[in-house]
């Protein structure tokens, strides 16, 4: 039997509902909207794809720093996160997620087309959208700051109500009505 991969988890209540955090010793690897109980099936199938013999362990202390930073963010006291993280995805997805993390500042918005240009794949707008849809670190990797080329709010994995809330929290320069 192979070595077990330990995944630590905890959940927290936020102004947009419960979120669940998953991390390894290397860093945060998922933030999902919903409770641990509601996400068990998703986490089980996802972890099988990226980890050898995944084992889940609830650990409030391990994720405490991330929870504190998220609380500060929701209180309007934090504009940047300083966490260790681990992306699990294709090289293209990781490139897109890294661009979101590094290139979109608090309160700023960019289009899918802008992101495609930033990663030097200007014709890959749909592929960028697909990668953003699979973003494993919602809020911290700010996919909520990505809009359509025409300035419209378009899909968000957590739901449009959450996207609007996050953009309003950050006072993003967009009509959210």
Coordinates of N, CA and C in Angstrom, one line a residue:
X1 N 0.8 -1.2 0.0 CA 0.0 0.0 0.0 C 0.9 1.2 0.0
X2 N 0.5 2.2 -0.8 CA 1.3 3.5 -0.9 C 1.2 4.4 0.3
X3 N 2.1 5.3 0.4 CA 2.0 6.3 1.5 C 0.8 7.1 1.4
X4 N 0.1 7.4 2.5 CA -1.1 8.1 2.5 C -0.8 9.6 2.3
X5 N -1.7 10.3 1.6 CA -1.6 11.8 1.4 C -2.6 12.4 2.4
X6 N -2.1 13.2 3.3 CA -3.0 13.8 4.3 C -3.5 15.1 3.8
X7 N -4.8 15.2 3.8 CA -5.5 16.5 3.5 C -6.2 17.0 4.7
X8 N -5.8 18.2 5.1 CA -6.4 18.8 6.3 C -7.6 19.6 5.9
X9 N -8.7 19.7 6.7 CA -9.8 20.5 6.3 C -10.5 21.2 7.5
X10 N -11.2 22.2 7.2 CA -12.0 22.9 8.1 C -13.0 23.7 7.3
X11 N -14.0 24.2 8.0 CA -15.0 25.0 7.3 C -15.2 26.3 8.2
X12 N -15.6 27.3 7.5 CA -15.9 28.6 8.3 C -17.1 29.2 7.7
X13 N -17.8 30.0 8.5 CA -18.9 30.8 8.1 C -18.4 32.1 7.6
X14 N -19.0 32.6 6.5 CA -18.6 33.9 5.9 C -19.9 34.6 5.6
X15 N -19.8 35.9 5.2 CA -21.0 36.6 4.8 C -21.7 36.0 3.6
X16 N -21.0 35.2 2.8 CA -21.6 34.6 1.6 C -21.9 33.1 1.8
X17 N -21.9 32.7 3.1 CA -22.3 31.3 3.4 C -21.0 30.5 3.8
X18 N -21.2 29.2 4.1 CA -20.1 28.4 4.6 C -19.1 28.2 3.4
X19 N -17.8 28.1 3.8 CA -16.8 27.7 2.8 C -15.9 26.6 3.5
X20 N -15.4 25.7 2.7 CA -14.6 24.6 3.2 C -13.2 24.8 2.6
X21 N -12.2 24.7 3.5 CA -10.8 24.8 3.2 C -10.1 23.4 3.2
X22 N -9.3 23.1 2.2 CA -8.5 21.9 2.2 C -7.1 22.3 2.0
X23 N -6.2 21.6 2.7 CA -4.8 21.9 2.5 C -3.9 20.7 2.8
X24 N -2.7 20.7 2.3 CA -1.7 19.7 2.6 C -0.6 20.4 3.4
X25 N 0.4 19.7 3.7 CA 1.6 20.4 4.4 C 2.2 21.4 3.5
X26 N 2.0 21.2 2.2 CA 2.6 22.2 1.2 C 1.8 23.5 1.1
X27 N 0.6 23.5 1.5 CA -0.2 24.7 1.4 C -1.7 24.4 1.1
X28 N -2.4 25.5 1.0 CA -3.9 25.5 0.7 C -4.1 24.9 -0.8
X29 N -5.0 24.0 -0.9 CA -5.2 23.4 -2.3 C -6.7 23.6 -2.8
X30 N -7.6 23.9 -1.9 CA -9.0 24.1 -2.3 C -9.7 25.0 -1.3
X31 N -10.6 25.9 -1.9 CA -11.6 26.6 -1.1 C -12.9 26.4 -1.9
X32 N -13.9 25.8 -1.2 CA -15.1 25.5 -1.9 C -16.3 26.2 -1.1
X33 N -17.3 26.6 -1.9 CA -18.5 27.2 -1.3 C -19.3 26.0 -0.8
X34 N -19.7 26.0 0.5 CA -20.5 24.9 1.0 C -19.8 24.3 2.2
X35 N -20.6 23.4 2.9 CA -20.1 22.8 4.1 C -19.3 21.5 3.8
X36 N -18.5 21.1 4.7 CA -17.7 19.8 4.5 C -18.7 18.7 4.1
X37 N -19.8 18.6 4.8 CA -20.7 17.5 4.6 C -21.3 17.5 3.1
X38 N -21.6 18.7 2.6 CA -22.1 18.9 1.3 C -21.1 18.6 0.2
X39 N -19.8 18.7 0.6 CA -18.7 18.6 -0.4 C -18.0 17.3 -0.4
X40 N -18.4 16.4 0.4 CA -17.6 15.1 0.5 C -17.4 14.4 -0.8
X41 N -18.5 14.3 -1.6 CA -18.3 13.6 -2.9 C -17.4 14.3 -3.8
X42 N -17.5 15.6 -3.9 CA -16.6 16.4 -4.8 C -15.2 16.2 -4.3
X43 N -14.9 16.4 -3.0 CA -13.6 16.3 -2.5 C -13.0 14.9 -2.7
X44 N -13.8 13.8 -2.5 CA -13.3 12.5 -2.7 C -12.9 12.2 -4.1
X45 N -13.7 12.6 -5.1 CA -13.3 12.4 -6.5 C -12.1 13.3 -6.9
X46 N -12.1 14.5 -6.5 CA -11.0 15.4 -6.8 C -9.7 14.9 -6.2
X47 N -9.7 14.5 -4.9 CA -8.5 14.0 -4.3 C -7.9 12.7 -4.9
X48 N -8.8 11.9 -5.4 CA -8.4 10.6 -6.1 C -7.5 11.0 -7.3
X49 N -7.9 12.1 -7.9 CA -7.2 12.5 -9.2 C -5.8 13.0 -8.9
X50 N -5.5 13.6 -7.7 CA -4.3 14.3 -7.5 C -3.4 13.7 -6.4
X51 N -3.9 12.8 -5.6 CA -3.2 12.3 -4.4 C -3.2 10.8 -4.4
X52 N -2.1 10.3 -3.9 CA -2.0 8.8 -3.6 C -2.6 8.5 -2.3
X53 N -3.6 7.7 -2.2 CA -4.3 7.3 -1.0 C -4.6 8.5 -0.1
X54 N -5.5 9.4 -0.6 CA -5.9 10.5 0.2 C -6.6 10.2 1.5
X55 N -6.3 10.9 2.5 CA -6.9 10.7 3.8 C -7.3 12.1 4.3
X56 N -8.5 12.3 4.7 CA -9.0 13.6 5.2 C -8.9 13.7 6.7
X57 N -8.4 14.8 7.2 CA -8.4 15.0 8.7 C -8.8 16.4 9.0
X58 N -9.8 16.5 9.9 CA -10.2 17.8 10.3 C -9.1 18.4 11.2
X59 N -8.7 19.7 10.9 CA -7.7 20.3 11.7 C -7.9 21.8 11.7
X60 N -8.4 22.3 12.8 CA -8.7 23.8 12.9 C -7.4 24.6 13.0
X61 N -6.4 24.0 13.6 CA -5.2 24.8 13.8 C -4.4 24.9 12.5
X62 N -4.3 23.9 11.7 CA -3.6 23.9 10.5 C -4.1 25.0 9.5
X63 N -5.4 25.2 9.5 CA -6.0 26.2 8.6 C -6.3 27.5 9.2
X64 N -5.9 27.7 10.5 CA -6.2 28.9 11.2 C -5.7 30.2 10.6
X65 N -4.5 30.2 10.0 CA -3.9 31.4 9.4 C -4.8 31.8 8.2
X66 N -5.1 30.8 7.4 CA -5.9 31.1 6.2 C -7.3 31.6 6.6
X67 N -7.9 31.0 7.6 CA -9.2 31.5 8.1 C -9.1 32.9 8.6
X68 N -8.0 33.2 9.3 CA -7.8 34.6 9.8 C -7.7 35.6 8.7
X69 N -7.0 35.2 7.7 CA -6.8 36.1 6.5 C -8.2 36.3 5.8
X70 N -8.9 35.3 5.7 CA -10.2 35.4 5.0 C -11.2 36.3 5.9
X71 N -11.1 36.1 7.2 CA -12.0 37.0 8.1 C -11.6 38.5 7.8
X72 N -10.3 38.7 7.8 CA -9.8 40.1 7.6 C -10.3 40.6 6.2
X73 N -10.2 39.8 5.2 CA -10.7 40.1 3.9 C -12.2 40.5 3.9
X74 N -13.0 39.7 4.5 CA -14.5 39.9 4.6 C -14.8 41.2 5.5
X75 N -13.9 41.5 6.4 CA -14.1 42.7 7.2 C -13.5 43.9 6.5
X76 N -13.0 43.8 5.3 CA -12.4 44.9 4.6 C -11.0 45.4 5.1
X77 N -10.4 44.5 5.9 CA -9.1 44.8 6.4 C -7.9 44.2 5.7
X78 N -8.2 43.4 4.7 CA -7.1 42.7 3.9 C -7.4 42.8 2.4
X79 N -6.4 43.2 1.7 CA -6.5 43.3 0.2 C -5.7 42.3 -0.5
X80 N -4.7 41.7 0.2 CA -3.9 40.7 -0.4 C -3.7 39.6 0.5
X81 N -3.6 38.4 0.0 CA -3.4 37.2 0.8 C -1.9 36.8 0.8
X82 N -1.4 36.3 1.9 CA 0.0 35.8 1.9 C -0.1 34.4 2.5
X83 N -0.3 33.5 1.6 CA -0.4 32.1 2.0 C 0.4 31.2 1.2
X84 N 0.7 30.0 1.7 CA 1.3 29.0 0.9 C 0.2 28.2 0.2
X85 N 0.3 27.9 -1.1 CA -0.8 27.2 -1.8 C -0.2 26.2 -2.7
X86 N -1.0 25.3 -3.2 CA -0.6 24.3 -4.1 C -1.7 24.2 -5.1
X87 N -1.4 24.4 -6.4 CA -2.3 24.2 -7.5 C -2.3 22.8 -8.0
X88 N -3.4 22.2 -8.2 CA -3.5 20.9 -8.8 C -4.4 21.0 -10.0
X89 N -3.8 20.9 -11.2 CA -4.5 21.1 -12.4 C -3.5 20.9 -13.6
X90 N -4.0 21.1 -14.8 CA -3.1 21.0 -15.9 C -2.1 22.2 -15.9
X91 N -1.1 22.1 -16.7 CA -0.1 23.2 -16.8 C -0.8 24.5 -17.3
X92 N -1.8 24.4 -18.2 CA -2.5 25.5 -18.7 C -3.4 26.1 -17.6
X93 N -4.1 25.3 -16.9 CA -4.9 25.8 -15.8 C -4.1 26.5 -14.8
X94 N -3.0 25.9 -14.4 CA -2.1 26.5 -13.4 C -1.6 27.9 -13.9
X95 N -1.3 28.0 -15.2 CA -0.8 29.3 -15.8 C -1.9 30.4 -15.6
X96 N -3.1 30.0 -15.9 CA -4.3 30.9 -15.8 C -4.5 31.3 -14.3
X97 N -4.5 30.3 -13.4 CA -4.7 30.6 -12.0 C -3.6 31.5 -11.5
X98 N -2.4 31.3 -11.9 CA -1.2 32.1 -11.4 C -1.4 33.5 -11.9
X99 N -1.9 33.7 -13.1 CA -2.1 35.0 -13.7 C -3.2 35.7 -12.9
X100 N -4.3 35.0 -12.5 CA -5.3 35.6 -11.7 C -4.8 36.1 -10.3
X101 N -4.0 35.2 -9.7 CA -3.4 35.5 -8.4 C -2.5 36.7 -8.4
X102 N -1.7 36.8 -9.5 CA -0.6 37.8 -9.5 C -1.0 39.1 -10.2
X103 N -2.0 39.0 -11.2 CA -2.2 40.1 -12.0 C -3.5 40.9 -11.8
X104 N -4.4 40.5 -11.0 CA -5.6 41.2 -10.8 C -5.6 41.7 -9.3
X105 N -5.4 43.0 -9.1 CA -5.4 43.6 -7.8 C -6.8 43.7 -7.2
X106 N -6.8 43.9 -5.9 CA -8.1 44.1 -5.2 C -8.9 45.2 -5.8
X107 N -10.1 45.0 -6.1 CA -11.0 46.0 -6.6 C -10.9 46.2 -8.1
X108 N -9.9 45.5 -8.8 CA -9.7 45.7 -10.2 C -10.5 44.6 -10.9
X109 N -10.9 44.8 -12.2 CA -11.5 43.8 -13.0 C -10.8 43.7 -14.3
X110 N -10.8 42.5 -14.8 CA -10.2 42.2 -16.1 C -11.2 41.3 -16.9
X111 N -11.1 41.2 -18.2 CA -11.9 40.3 -19.0 C -11.2 39.0 -19.2
X112 N -11.9 38.0 -19.7 CA -11.3 36.7 -20.0 C -10.3 37.0 -21.1
X113 N -10.6 37.9 -22.0 CA -9.7 38.3 -23.1 C -8.4 38.9 -22.6
X114 N -8.5 39.7 -21.5 CA -7.3 40.3 -20.9 C -6.4 39.2 -20.3
X115 N -7.0 38.2 -19.7 CA -6.3 37.1 -19.1 C -5.6 36.3 -20.1
X116 N -6.3 36.0 -21.2 CA -5.7 35.3 -22.3 C -4.5 36.0 -22.9
X117 N -4.5 37.3 -23.0 CA -3.4 38.1 -23.4 C -2.2 38.1 -22.4
X118 N -2.6 38.1 -21.2 CA -1.5 38.1 -20.1 C -0.7 36.8 -20.1
X119 N -1.4 35.7 -20.4 CA -0.7 34.4 -20.5 C -0.1 34.1 -21.9
X120 N -0.2 35.1 -22.7 CA 0.3 35.0 -24.1 C -0.4 33.9 -24.9
X121 N -1.7 33.9 -24.7 CA -2.5 32.9 -25.5 C -3.8 33.7 -25.9
X122 N -3.6 34.8 -26.7 CA -4.7 35.7 -27.0 C -5.9 35.0 -27.7
X123 N -5.8 33.9 -28.3 CA -6.9 33.2 -29.0 C -7.6 32.2 -28.1
X124 N -7.0 32.0 -26.9 CA -7.5 30.9 -26.0 C -8.5 31.4 -25.0
X125 N -9.4 32.3 -25.4 CA -10.3 32.9 -24.5 C -11.3 31.9 -23.9
X126 N -11.8 31.0 -24.7 CA -12.7 29.9 -24.1 C -11.9 29.0 -23.2
X127 N -10.7 28.7 -23.5 CA -9.9 27.8 -22.7 C -9.6 28.5 -21.3
X128 N -9.4 29.8 -21.4 CA -9.1 30.6 -20.2 C -10.4 30.5 -19.3
X129 N -11.6 30.7 -20.0 CA -12.8 30.6 -19.2 C -13.0 29.2 -18.6
X130 N -12.6 28.2 -19.3 CA -12.7 26.8 -18.7 C -11.8 26.6 -17.5
X131 N -10.6 27.2 -17.6 CA -9.7 27.1 -16.5 C -10.2 27.9 -15.3
X132 N -10.7 29.1 -15.6 CA -11.2 29.9 -14.5 C -12.4 29.2 -13.8
X133 N -13.2 28.5 -14.5 CA -14.3 27.8 -14.0 C -13.9 26.7 -13.0
X134 N -12.7 26.2 -13.2 CA -12.2 25.1 -12.4 C -11.2 25.6 -11.3
X135 N -11.2 26.9 -11.1 CA -10.3 27.6 -10.1 C -10.5 26.9 -8.7
X136 N -9.5 26.3 -8.1 CA -9.6 25.6 -6.9 C -9.6 26.5 -5.6
X137 N -9.1 27.8 -5.8 CA -8.9 28.7 -4.7 C -9.8 29.9 -4.8
X138 N -11.1 29.8 -4.9 CA -12.0 30.9 -5.0 C -11.6 31.9 -3.9
X139 N -11.9 33.2 -4.2 CA -11.6 34.3 -3.3 C -10.2 34.7 -3.3
X140 N -9.3 33.8 -2.9 CA -7.9 34.0 -2.9 C -7.3 34.2 -4.3
X141 N -7.6 33.3 -5.2 CA -7.3 33.4 -6.6 C -8.6 34.0 -7.2
X142 N -8.6 35.3 -7.4 CA -9.8 36.1 -7.6 C -10.5 36.0 -8.9
X143 N -11.1 34.9 -9.2 CA -11.8 34.7 -10.5 C -13.1 35.5 -10.5
X144 N -13.5 36.0 -9.3 CA -14.7 36.9 -9.2 C -14.4 38.2 -9.9
X145 N -13.2 38.5 -10.1 CA -12.8 39.8 -10.7 C -12.7 39.7 -12.3
X146 N -13.1 38.6 -12.8 CA -13.1 38.4 -14.3 C -14.5 38.6 -14.8
X147 N -14.6 39.4 -15.9 CA -15.9 39.7 -16.5 C -15.8 39.5 -18.0
X148 N -17.0 39.6 -18.6 CA -17.0 39.4 -20.1 C -16.4 40.6 -20.8
X149 N -16.0 40.5 -22.0 CA -15.3 41.5 -22.8 C -16.3 42.7 -23.0
X150 N -17.6 42.5 -22.9 CA -18.5 43.6 -23.1 C -18.9 44.3 -21.7
X151 N -18.1 43.9 -20.7 CA -18.3 44.5 -19.4 C -19.4 43.8 -18.5
X152 N -20.0 42.7 -19.0 CA -21.1 42.1 -18.3 C -20.5 41.1 -17.2
X153 N -21.3 40.9 -16.2 CA -20.9 39.9 -15.2 C -21.3 38.6 -15.8
X154 N -20.4 37.7 -15.9 CA -20.7 36.4 -16.4 C -20.3 35.3 -15.4
X155 N -20.8 34.1 -15.6 CA -20.7 33.0 -14.6 C -19.7 33.1 -13.5
X156 N -20.1 32.4 -12.4 CA -19.2 32.3 -11.3 C -19.6 31.0 -10.6
X157 N -18.6 30.2 -10.3 CA -18.8 28.9 -9.8 C -19.6 28.9 -8.5
X158 N -19.4 29.9 -7.7 CA -20.2 30.0 -6.4 C -21.6 30.6 -6.6
X159 N -21.9 31.1 -7.8 CA -23.2 31.7 -8.0 C -23.0 33.2 -8.2
X160 N -23.9 33.9 -9.0 CA -23.7 35.3 -9.3 C -23.9 36.1 -8.0
X161 N -24.7 35.7 -7.1 CA -24.9 36.5 -5.8 C -23.6 36.6 -5.1
X162 N -22.8 35.6 -5.0 CA -21.5 35.6 -4.4 C -20.5 36.5 -5.1
X163 N -20.5 36.4 -6.5 CA -19.7 37.2 -7.3 C -20.0 38.7 -7.0
X164 N -21.3 39.1 -7.1 CA -21.7 40.4 -6.8 C -21.3 40.9 -5.5
X165 N -21.5 40.1 -4.5 CA -21.1 40.5 -3.1 C -19.6 40.8 -3.0
X166 N -18.7 39.9 -3.6 CA -17.3 40.1 -3.5 C -16.9 41.3 -4.3
X167 N -17.5 41.6 -5.4 CA -17.1 42.8 -6.2 C -17.6 44.1 -5.4
X168 N -18.7 44.0 -4.8 CA -19.2 45.2 -4.0 C -18.3 45.4 -2.8
X169 N -17.9 44.3 -2.1 CA -17.0 44.4 -1.0 C -15.7 45.1 -1.4
X170 N -15.2 44.8 -2.6 CA -13.9 45.4 -3.1 C -14.1 46.7 -3.8
X171 N -15.4 47.1 -3.9 CA -15.7 48.4 -4.5 C -15.2 48.4 -6.0
X172 N -15.4 47.3 -6.7 CA -14.9 47.2 -8.1 C -15.7 48.2 -9.0
X173 N -15.0 48.7 -10.0 CA -15.6 49.7 -10.8 C -16.5 49.1 -11.9
X174 N -17.6 48.6 -11.5 CA -18.5 47.9 -12.4 C -20.0 48.1 -11.9
X175 N -20.9 48.2 -12.8 CA -22.3 48.3 -12.4 C -22.8 46.9 -12.0
X176 N -23.2 46.7 -10.8 CA -23.5 45.3 -10.3 C -25.0 45.1 -10.2
X177 N -25.8 46.1 -10.6 CA -27.2 46.0 -10.4 C -27.9 44.9 -11.2

